[in-house]
Short mmCIF file of C-alpha atoms in Angstrom, two decimals:
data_model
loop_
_atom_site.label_atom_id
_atom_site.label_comp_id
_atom_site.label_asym_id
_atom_site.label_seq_id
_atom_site.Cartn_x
_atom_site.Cartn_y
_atom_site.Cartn_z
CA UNK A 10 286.69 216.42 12.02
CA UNK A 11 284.48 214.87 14.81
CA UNK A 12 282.95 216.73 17.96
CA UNK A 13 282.32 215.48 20.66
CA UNK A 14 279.79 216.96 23.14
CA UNK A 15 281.07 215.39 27.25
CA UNK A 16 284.14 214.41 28.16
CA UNK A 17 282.58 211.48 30.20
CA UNK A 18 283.77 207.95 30.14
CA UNK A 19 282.24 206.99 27.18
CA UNK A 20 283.31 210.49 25.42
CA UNK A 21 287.15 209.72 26.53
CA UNK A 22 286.67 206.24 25.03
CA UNK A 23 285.75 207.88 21.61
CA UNK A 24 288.54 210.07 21.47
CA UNK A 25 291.25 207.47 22.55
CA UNK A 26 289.76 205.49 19.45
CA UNK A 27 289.41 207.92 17.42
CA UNK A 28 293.59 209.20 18.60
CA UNK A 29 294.47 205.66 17.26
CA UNK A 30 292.75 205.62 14.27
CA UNK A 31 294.53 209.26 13.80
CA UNK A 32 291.05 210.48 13.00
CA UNK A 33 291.02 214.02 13.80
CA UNK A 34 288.20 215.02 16.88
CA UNK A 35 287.72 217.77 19.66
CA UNK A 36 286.16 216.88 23.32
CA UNK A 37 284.31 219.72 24.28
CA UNK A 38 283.50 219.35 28.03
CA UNK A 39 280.90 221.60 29.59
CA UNK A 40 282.73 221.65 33.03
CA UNK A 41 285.50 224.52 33.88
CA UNK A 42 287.62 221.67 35.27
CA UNK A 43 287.42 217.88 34.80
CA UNK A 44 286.39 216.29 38.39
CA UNK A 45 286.17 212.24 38.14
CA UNK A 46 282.88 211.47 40.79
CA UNK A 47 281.15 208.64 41.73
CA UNK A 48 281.42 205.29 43.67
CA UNK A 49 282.29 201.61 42.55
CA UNK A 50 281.69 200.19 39.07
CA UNK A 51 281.66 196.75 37.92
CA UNK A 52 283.38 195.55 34.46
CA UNK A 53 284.13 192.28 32.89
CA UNK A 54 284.65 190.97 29.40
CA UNK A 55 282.04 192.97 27.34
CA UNK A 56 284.80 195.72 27.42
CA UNK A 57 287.87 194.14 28.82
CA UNK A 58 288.88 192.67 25.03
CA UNK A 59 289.09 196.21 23.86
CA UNK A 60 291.37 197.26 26.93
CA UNK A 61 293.78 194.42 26.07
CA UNK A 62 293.60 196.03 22.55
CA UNK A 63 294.63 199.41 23.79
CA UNK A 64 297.33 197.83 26.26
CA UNK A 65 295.56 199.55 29.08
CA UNK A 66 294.00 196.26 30.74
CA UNK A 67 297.12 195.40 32.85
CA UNK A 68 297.12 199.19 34.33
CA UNK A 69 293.14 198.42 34.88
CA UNK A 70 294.00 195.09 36.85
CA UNK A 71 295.99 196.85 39.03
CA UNK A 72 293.40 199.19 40.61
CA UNK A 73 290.74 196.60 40.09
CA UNK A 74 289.45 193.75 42.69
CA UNK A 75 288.14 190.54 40.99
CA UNK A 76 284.10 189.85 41.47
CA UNK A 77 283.74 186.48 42.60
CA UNK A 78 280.38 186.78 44.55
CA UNK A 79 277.82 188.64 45.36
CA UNK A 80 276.59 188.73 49.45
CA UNK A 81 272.62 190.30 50.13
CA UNK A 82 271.39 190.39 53.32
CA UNK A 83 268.24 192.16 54.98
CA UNK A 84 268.20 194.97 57.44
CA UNK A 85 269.21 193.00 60.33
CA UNK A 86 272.25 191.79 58.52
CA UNK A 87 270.50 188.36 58.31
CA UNK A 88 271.94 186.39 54.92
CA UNK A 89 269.76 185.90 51.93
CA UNK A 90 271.63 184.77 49.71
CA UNK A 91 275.18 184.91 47.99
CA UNK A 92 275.20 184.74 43.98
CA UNK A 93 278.33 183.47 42.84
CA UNK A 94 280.10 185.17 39.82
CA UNK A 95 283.00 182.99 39.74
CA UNK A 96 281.50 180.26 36.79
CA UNK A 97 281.52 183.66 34.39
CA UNK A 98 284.82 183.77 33.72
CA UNK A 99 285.59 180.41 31.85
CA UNK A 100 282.47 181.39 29.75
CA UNK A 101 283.73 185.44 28.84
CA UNK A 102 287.14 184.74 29.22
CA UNK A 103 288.00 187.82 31.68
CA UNK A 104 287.02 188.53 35.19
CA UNK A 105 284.10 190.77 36.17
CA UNK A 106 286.32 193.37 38.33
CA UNK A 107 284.97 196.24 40.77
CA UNK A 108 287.14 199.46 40.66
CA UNK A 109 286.58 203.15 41.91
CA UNK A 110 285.05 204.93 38.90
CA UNK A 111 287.72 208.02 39.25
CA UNK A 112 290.49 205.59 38.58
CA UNK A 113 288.82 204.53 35.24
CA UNK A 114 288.26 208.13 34.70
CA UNK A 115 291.91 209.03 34.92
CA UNK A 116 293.23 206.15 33.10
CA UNK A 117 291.11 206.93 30.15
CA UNK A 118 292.18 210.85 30.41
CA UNK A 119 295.56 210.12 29.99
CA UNK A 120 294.97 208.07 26.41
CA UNK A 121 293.56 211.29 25.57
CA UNK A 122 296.27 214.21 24.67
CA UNK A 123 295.51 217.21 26.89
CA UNK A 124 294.99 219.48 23.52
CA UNK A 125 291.97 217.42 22.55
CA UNK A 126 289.64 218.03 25.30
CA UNK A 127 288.41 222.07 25.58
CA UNK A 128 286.90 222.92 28.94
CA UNK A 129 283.82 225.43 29.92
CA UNK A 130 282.34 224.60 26.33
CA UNK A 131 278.47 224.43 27.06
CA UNK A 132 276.52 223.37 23.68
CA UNK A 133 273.45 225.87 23.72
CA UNK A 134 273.03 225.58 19.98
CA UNK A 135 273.68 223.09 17.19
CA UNK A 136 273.53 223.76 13.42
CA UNK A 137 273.94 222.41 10.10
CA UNK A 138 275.29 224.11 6.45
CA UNK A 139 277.01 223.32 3.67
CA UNK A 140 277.60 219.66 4.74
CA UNK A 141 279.13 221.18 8.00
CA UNK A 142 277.58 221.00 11.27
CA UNK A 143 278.61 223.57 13.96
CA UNK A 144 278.31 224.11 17.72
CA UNK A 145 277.60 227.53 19.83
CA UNK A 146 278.64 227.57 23.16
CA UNK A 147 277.98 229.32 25.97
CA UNK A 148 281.61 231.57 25.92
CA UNK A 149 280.20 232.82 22.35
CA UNK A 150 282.46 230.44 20.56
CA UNK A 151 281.81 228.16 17.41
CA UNK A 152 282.79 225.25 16.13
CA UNK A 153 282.30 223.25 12.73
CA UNK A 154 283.16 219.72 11.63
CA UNK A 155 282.15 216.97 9.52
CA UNK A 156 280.35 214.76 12.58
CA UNK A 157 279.17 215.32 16.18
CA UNK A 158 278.74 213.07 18.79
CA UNK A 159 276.31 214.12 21.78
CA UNK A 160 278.06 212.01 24.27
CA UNK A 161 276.88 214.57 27.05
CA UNK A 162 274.66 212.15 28.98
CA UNK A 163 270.98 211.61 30.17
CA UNK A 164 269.91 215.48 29.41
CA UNK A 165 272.06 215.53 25.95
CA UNK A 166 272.62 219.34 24.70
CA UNK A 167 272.74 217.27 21.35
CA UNK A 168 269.66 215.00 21.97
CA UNK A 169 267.82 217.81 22.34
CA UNK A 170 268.78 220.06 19.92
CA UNK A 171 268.24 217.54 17.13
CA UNK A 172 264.88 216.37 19.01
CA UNK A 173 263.62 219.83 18.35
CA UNK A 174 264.23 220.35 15.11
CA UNK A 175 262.77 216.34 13.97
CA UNK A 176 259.90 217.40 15.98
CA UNK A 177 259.51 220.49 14.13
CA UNK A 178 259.18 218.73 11.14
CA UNK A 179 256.89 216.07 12.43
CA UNK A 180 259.67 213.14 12.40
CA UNK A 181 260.47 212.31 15.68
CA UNK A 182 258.82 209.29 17.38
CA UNK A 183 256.30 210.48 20.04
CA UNK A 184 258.07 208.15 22.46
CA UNK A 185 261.38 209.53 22.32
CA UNK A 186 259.27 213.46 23.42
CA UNK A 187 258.41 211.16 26.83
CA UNK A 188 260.23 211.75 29.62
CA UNK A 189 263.17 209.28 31.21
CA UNK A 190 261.41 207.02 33.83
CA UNK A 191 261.61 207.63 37.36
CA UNK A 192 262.24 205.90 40.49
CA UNK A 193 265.04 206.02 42.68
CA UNK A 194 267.60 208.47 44.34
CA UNK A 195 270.98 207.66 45.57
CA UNK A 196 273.90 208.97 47.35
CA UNK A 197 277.41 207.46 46.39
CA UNK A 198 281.20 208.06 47.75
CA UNK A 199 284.60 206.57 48.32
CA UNK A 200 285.98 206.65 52.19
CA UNK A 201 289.67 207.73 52.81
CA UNK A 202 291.66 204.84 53.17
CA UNK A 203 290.49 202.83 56.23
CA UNK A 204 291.89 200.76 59.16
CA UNK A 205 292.34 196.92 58.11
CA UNK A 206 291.78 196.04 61.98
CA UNK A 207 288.24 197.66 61.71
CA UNK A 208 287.63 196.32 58.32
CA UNK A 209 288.60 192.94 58.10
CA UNK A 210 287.75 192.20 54.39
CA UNK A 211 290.51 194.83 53.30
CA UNK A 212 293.19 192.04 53.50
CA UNK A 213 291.45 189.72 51.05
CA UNK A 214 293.09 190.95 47.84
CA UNK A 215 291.41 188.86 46.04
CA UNK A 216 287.91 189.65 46.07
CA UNK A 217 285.59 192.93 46.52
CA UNK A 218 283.52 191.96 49.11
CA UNK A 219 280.06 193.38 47.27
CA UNK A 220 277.54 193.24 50.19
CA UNK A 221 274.20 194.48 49.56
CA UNK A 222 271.50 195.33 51.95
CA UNK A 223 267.72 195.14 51.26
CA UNK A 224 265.53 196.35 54.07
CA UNK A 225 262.25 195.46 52.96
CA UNK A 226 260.58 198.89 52.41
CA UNK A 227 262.30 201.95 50.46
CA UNK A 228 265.75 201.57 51.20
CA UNK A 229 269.12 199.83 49.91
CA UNK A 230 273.05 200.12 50.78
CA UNK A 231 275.41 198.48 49.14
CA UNK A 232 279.11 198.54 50.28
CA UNK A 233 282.55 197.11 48.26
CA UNK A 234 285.69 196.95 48.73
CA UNK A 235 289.24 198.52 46.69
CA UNK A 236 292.85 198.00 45.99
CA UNK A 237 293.97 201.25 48.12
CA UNK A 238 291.93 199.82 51.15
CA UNK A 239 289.03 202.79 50.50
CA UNK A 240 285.26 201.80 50.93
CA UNK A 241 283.09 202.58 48.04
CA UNK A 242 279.39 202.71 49.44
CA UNK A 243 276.20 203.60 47.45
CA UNK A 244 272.89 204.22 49.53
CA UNK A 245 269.11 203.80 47.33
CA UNK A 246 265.72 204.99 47.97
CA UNK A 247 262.88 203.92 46.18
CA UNK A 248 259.88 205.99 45.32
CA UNK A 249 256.75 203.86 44.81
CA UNK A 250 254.83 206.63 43.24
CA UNK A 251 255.42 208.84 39.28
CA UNK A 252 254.42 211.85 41.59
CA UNK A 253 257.40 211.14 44.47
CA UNK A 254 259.50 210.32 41.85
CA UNK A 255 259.13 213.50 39.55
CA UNK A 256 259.43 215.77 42.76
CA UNK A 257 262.76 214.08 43.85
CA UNK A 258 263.84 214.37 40.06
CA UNK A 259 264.19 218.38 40.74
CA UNK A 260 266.18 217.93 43.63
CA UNK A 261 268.74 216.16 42.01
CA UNK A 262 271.99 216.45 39.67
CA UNK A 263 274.09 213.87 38.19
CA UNK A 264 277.59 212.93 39.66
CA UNK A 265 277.26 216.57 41.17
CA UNK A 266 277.97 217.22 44.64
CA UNK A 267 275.40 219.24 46.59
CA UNK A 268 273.77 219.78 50.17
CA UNK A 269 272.29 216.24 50.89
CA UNK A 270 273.12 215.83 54.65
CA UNK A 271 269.14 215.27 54.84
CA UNK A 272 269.41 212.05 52.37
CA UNK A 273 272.47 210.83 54.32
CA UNK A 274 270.85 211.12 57.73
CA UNK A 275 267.95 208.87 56.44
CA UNK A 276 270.26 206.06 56.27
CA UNK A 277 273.25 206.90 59.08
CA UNK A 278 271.88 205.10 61.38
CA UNK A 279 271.58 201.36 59.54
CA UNK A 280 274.25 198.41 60.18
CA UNK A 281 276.79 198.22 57.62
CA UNK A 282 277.87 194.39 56.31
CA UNK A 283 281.69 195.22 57.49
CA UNK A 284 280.97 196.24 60.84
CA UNK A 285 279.96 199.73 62.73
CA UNK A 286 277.18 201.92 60.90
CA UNK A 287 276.73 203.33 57.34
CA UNK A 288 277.10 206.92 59.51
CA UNK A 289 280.89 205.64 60.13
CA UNK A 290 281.44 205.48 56.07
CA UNK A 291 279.57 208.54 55.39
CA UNK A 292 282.02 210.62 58.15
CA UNK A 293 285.10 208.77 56.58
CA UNK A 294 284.26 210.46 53.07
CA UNK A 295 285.54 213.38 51.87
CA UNK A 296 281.98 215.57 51.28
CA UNK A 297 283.09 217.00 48.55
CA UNK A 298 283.19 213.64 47.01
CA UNK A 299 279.63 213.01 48.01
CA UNK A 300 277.31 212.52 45.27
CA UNK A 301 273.80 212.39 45.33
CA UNK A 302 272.43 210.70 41.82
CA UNK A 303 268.88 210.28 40.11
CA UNK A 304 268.03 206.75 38.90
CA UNK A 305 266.73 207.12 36.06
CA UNK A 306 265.80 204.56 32.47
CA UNK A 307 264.95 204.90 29.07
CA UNK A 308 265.76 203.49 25.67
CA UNK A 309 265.31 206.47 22.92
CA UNK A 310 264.18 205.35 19.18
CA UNK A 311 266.20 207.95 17.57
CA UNK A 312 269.81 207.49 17.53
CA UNK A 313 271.26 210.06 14.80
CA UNK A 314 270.13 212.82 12.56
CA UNK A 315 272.07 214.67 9.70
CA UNK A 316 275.50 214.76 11.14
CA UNK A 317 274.81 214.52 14.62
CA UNK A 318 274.65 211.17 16.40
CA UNK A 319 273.78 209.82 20.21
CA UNK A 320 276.27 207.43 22.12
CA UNK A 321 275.26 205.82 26.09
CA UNK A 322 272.94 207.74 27.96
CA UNK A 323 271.75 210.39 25.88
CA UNK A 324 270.35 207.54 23.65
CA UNK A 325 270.12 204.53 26.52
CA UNK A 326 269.89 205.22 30.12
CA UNK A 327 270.31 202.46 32.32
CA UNK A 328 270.04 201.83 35.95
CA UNK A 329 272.98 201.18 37.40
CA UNK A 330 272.55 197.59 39.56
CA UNK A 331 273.80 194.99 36.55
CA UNK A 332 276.79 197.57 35.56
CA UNK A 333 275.40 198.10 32.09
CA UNK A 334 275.16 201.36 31.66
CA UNK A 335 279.06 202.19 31.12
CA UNK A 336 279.71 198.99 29.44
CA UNK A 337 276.72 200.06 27.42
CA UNK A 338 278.84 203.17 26.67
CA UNK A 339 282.11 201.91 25.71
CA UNK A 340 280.42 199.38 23.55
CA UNK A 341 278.57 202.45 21.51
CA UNK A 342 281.73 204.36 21.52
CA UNK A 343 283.85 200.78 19.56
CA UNK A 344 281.02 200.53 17.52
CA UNK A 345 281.17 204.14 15.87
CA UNK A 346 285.00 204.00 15.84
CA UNK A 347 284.49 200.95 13.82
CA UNK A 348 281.85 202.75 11.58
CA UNK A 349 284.06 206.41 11.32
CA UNK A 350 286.90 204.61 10.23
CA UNK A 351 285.54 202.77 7.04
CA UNK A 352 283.64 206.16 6.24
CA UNK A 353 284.47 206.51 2.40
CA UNK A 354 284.07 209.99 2.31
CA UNK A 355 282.53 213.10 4.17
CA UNK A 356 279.42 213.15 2.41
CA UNK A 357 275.82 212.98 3.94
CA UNK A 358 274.95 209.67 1.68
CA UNK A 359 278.31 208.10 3.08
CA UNK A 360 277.69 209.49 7.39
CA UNK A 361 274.29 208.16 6.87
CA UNK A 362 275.30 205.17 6.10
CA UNK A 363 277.80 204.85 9.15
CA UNK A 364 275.15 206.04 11.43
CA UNK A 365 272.56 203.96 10.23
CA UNK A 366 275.23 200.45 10.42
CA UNK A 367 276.16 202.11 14.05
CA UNK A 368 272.96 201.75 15.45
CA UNK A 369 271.99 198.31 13.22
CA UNK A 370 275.14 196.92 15.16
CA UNK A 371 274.08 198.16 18.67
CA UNK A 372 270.27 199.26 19.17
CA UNK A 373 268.78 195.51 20.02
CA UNK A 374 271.48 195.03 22.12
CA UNK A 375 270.96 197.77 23.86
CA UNK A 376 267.69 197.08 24.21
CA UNK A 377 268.78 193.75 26.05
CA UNK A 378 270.80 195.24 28.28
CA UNK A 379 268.25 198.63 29.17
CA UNK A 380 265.48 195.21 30.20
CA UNK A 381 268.20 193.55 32.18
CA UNK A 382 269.56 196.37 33.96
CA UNK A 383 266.08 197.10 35.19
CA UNK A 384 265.07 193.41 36.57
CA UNK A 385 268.53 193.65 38.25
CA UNK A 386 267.66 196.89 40.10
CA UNK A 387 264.59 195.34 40.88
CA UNK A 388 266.35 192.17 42.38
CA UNK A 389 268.93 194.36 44.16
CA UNK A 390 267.14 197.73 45.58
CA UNK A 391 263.15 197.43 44.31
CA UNK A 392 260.87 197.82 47.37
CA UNK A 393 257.66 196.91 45.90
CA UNK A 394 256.05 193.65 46.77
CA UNK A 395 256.78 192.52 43.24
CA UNK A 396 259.91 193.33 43.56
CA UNK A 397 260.62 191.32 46.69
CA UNK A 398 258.59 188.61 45.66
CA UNK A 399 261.43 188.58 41.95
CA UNK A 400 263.69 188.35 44.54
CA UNK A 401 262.78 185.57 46.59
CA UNK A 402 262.05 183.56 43.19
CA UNK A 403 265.82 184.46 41.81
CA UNK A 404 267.45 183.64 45.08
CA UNK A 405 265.81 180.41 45.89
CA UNK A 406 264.21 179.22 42.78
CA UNK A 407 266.07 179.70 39.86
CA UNK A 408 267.98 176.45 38.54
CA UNK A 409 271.75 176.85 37.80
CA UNK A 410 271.39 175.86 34.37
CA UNK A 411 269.08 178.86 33.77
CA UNK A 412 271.52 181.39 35.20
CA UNK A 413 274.43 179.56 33.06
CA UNK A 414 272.34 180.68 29.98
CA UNK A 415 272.19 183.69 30.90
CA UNK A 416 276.06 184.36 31.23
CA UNK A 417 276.44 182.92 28.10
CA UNK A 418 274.22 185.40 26.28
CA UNK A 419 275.27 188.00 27.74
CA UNK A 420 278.81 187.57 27.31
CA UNK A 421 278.58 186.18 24.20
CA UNK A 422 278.19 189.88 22.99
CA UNK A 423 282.02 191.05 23.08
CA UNK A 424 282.77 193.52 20.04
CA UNK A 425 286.09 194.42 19.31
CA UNK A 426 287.63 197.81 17.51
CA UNK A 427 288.04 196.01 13.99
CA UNK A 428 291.01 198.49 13.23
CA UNK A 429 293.75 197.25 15.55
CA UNK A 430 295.07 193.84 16.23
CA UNK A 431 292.39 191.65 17.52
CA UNK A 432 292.80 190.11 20.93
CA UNK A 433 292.50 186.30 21.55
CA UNK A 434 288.85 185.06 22.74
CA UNK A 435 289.88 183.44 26.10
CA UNK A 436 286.65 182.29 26.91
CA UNK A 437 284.81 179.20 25.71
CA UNK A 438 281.38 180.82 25.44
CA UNK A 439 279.96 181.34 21.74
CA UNK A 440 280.75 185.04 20.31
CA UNK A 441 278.39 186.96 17.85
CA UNK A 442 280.42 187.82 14.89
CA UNK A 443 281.34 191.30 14.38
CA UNK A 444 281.49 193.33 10.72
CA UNK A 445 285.17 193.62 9.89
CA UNK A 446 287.01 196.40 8.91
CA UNK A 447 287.04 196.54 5.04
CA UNK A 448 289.55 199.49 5.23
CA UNK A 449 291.62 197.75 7.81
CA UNK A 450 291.67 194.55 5.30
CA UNK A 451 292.63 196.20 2.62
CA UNK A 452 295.58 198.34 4.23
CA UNK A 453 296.42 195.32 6.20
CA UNK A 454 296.90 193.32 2.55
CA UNK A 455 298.77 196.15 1.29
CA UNK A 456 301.10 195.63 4.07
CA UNK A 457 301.51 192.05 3.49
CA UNK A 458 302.11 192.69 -0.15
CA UNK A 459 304.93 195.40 0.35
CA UNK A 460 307.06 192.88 2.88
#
């Protein structure tokens, strides 16, 4: 049996896996009622191989607008550049596509049977016995199985529980005790469905329209367009100091909505890319689907303990500009599948084992993706001289051939779940090669051998 702490996207990834591979699992979810938040994401063919695999990718196309380019401008609306994303998808073999992060959210729910995921389950206490491990929640119920999973996000019930006791016994890496690294606040939300007179770009069906403003001091917007003619808009401060950064930090909750007319008001007043104001956005959104987010980073050492183990940001936080952080996520949540699957047996000798190939298969690319995620944040919302100064070298200096490269490492990283039917690699770029399945061979022989 396999718990699993957050019923977040990488959480519902898990259990859809884990549904397939008719492993048995629990999602225990610390909400009373599952709420999809948040703005626009961005995902291409990192993940989209494994959505073919699932047969959910044609559903995702249809709620999805292809990425072909990226637009920034300053505060005056004045052009600075336009980074074209269109030269990726020969390489990767899929499109990068931007989608409203609730429509992800509710197609992954529904791979997920209803009985699986148990609501108003806070984790206060985690504990091992008898090669068991067992949760306490808050509703003074318990739970025990043979693995959990603290997929419950940047403050991890799980992380920490485990944290405490390594640190007890004088195991745990003094970095991973160090706090996640501040430095910016946002506010995100999805308009109503708006007029295609006002909004011009709402026609063009065939791109997003990701315009990004950078006005030279603390602030960023960013604005894209979706299938259902809704605006997804995400506005970014920057703090330049630890001190600014660590107060903000307590004002703030994760994909929770909350009183943050003062944040909004900051940045009502600025020109949006499509026309009008950001204040005529901000109006057009429903406030309870207002979020005001931390930005926040950091790459943890430890990865699994015993029984328990860590998958996207409880053991990788990114920031959010270069779209890793989810894709991050889903690739963590294949990855342990993969490992679960072959498990030989329930034993400690044989989950240590799985843990330990998990994060062999994942933790340096992770590590890639934590560094990238950050220069992209820097190139798309830092403030700081050094930030601008990155910019102006990326947008006028940087030869094609050099940003060729780096599509082709980074999408030459595409793992697959190694217990269903593969799907074809479309794109011509090179692709690392993944562990197989030595269960999956074997029963996959067995059926060859019976026909």
């Amino acid at each position: 049996m396999v718990l699993i702490s957050g019923a977040g996207l990488g959480g519902l990834l898990l259990g859809a896996l884990l549904e397939r591979a008719k492993i048995p699992y629990y999602i225990f979810e610390r909400a009373a009622k599952v709420k999809p938040l948040g703005s626009a994401m961005v995902l291409g063919s990192t993940v989209l191989s494994v959505f073919e695999q699932l047969g959910i990718l044609e559903e995702f196309y249809k709620f999805s607008l292809p990425t072909k380019q990226v637009d920034f401008f300053d505060e005056k609306l004045k052009k600075l550049a336009t980074v074209s994303m269109e030269s990726e998808e020969p390489i990767a073999g899929y499109p990068n596509r931007l989608f409203a992060r609730p429509d992800l959210y509710e197609l992954l729910l529904r791979q997920v049977p209803k009985d699986r995921i148990l609501l108003s389950k806070k984790i206060l206490k985690v504990e091992e016995e008898d090669d068991k491990v067992f949760i306490h929640c808050s509703d003074n119920s318990s739970y025990e199985g043979d693995v959990l999973v603290g997929a419950d996000g940047a403050y991890s019930a799980v992380r920490q529980s485990i944290f405490k006791d390594m640190n007890q016994q004088g195991i745990l890496p003094k970095e991973d005790l160090e706090d996640l690294i501040a430095g910016y606040t946002a506010a995100v939300g999805i308009t109503e469905p708006m007029d295609p007179e006002k909004y011009p770009q709402l026609k063009d069906k065939s791109n997003c329209h990701f315009e990004v403003v950078v006005d030279g001091a603390s602030y960023s917007w960013s604005v894209y367009c979706l299938q259902t003619n809704q605006i997804c808009w995400m506005l970014v401060k920057q703090y330049l100091s630890a001190e600014e950064g660590k107060k903000a930090m307590f004002m703030n909750s994760e994909w929770g909505p909350e009183k943050n007319e003062s944040f909004l008001k900051e940045f009502q007043d600025w020109a949006c890319p499509y026309g009008g104001t950001l204040k005529d956005l901000i109006d057009a959104t429903p406030k309870d689907l207002i979020s005001k987010i931390y930005l926040e980073h950091k790459l943890f050492k430890t990865w699994f303990y015993k029984r328990s183990v860590l998958i996207g940001d409880a053991c990788h936080k990114m920031l959010p500009a270069a779209g890793q952080g989810a894709a991050n996520a889903f690739q963590d949540s294949v990855i342990l599948a993969n490992c679960l699957y072959d498990l030989k047996d329930n034993s400690q000798a044989s989950i240590t084992a799985a843990f330990k190939s998990y994060y062999d298969q994942r933790f340096q690319f992770a590590k890639g993706a934590c560094e990238a995620s950050k220069i992209a944040n820097k190139v798309m919302a830092g403030s700081t001289w050094s930030d601008r100064l990155m910019r102006t070298l990326v947008f006028n200096y940087m030869p094609r051939f050099m940003q060729q490269k780096h599509f082709e490492k980074t999408y030459s990283y595409r793992p697959q779940v190694t217990f269903l039917p593969r799907a074809p690699n479309r794109g011509t770029g090179y692709l690392v090669p993944q562990p197989p399945s030595t269960r999956y061979t074997e029963e996959q022989r067995e059926r060859e051998r019976k026909l």
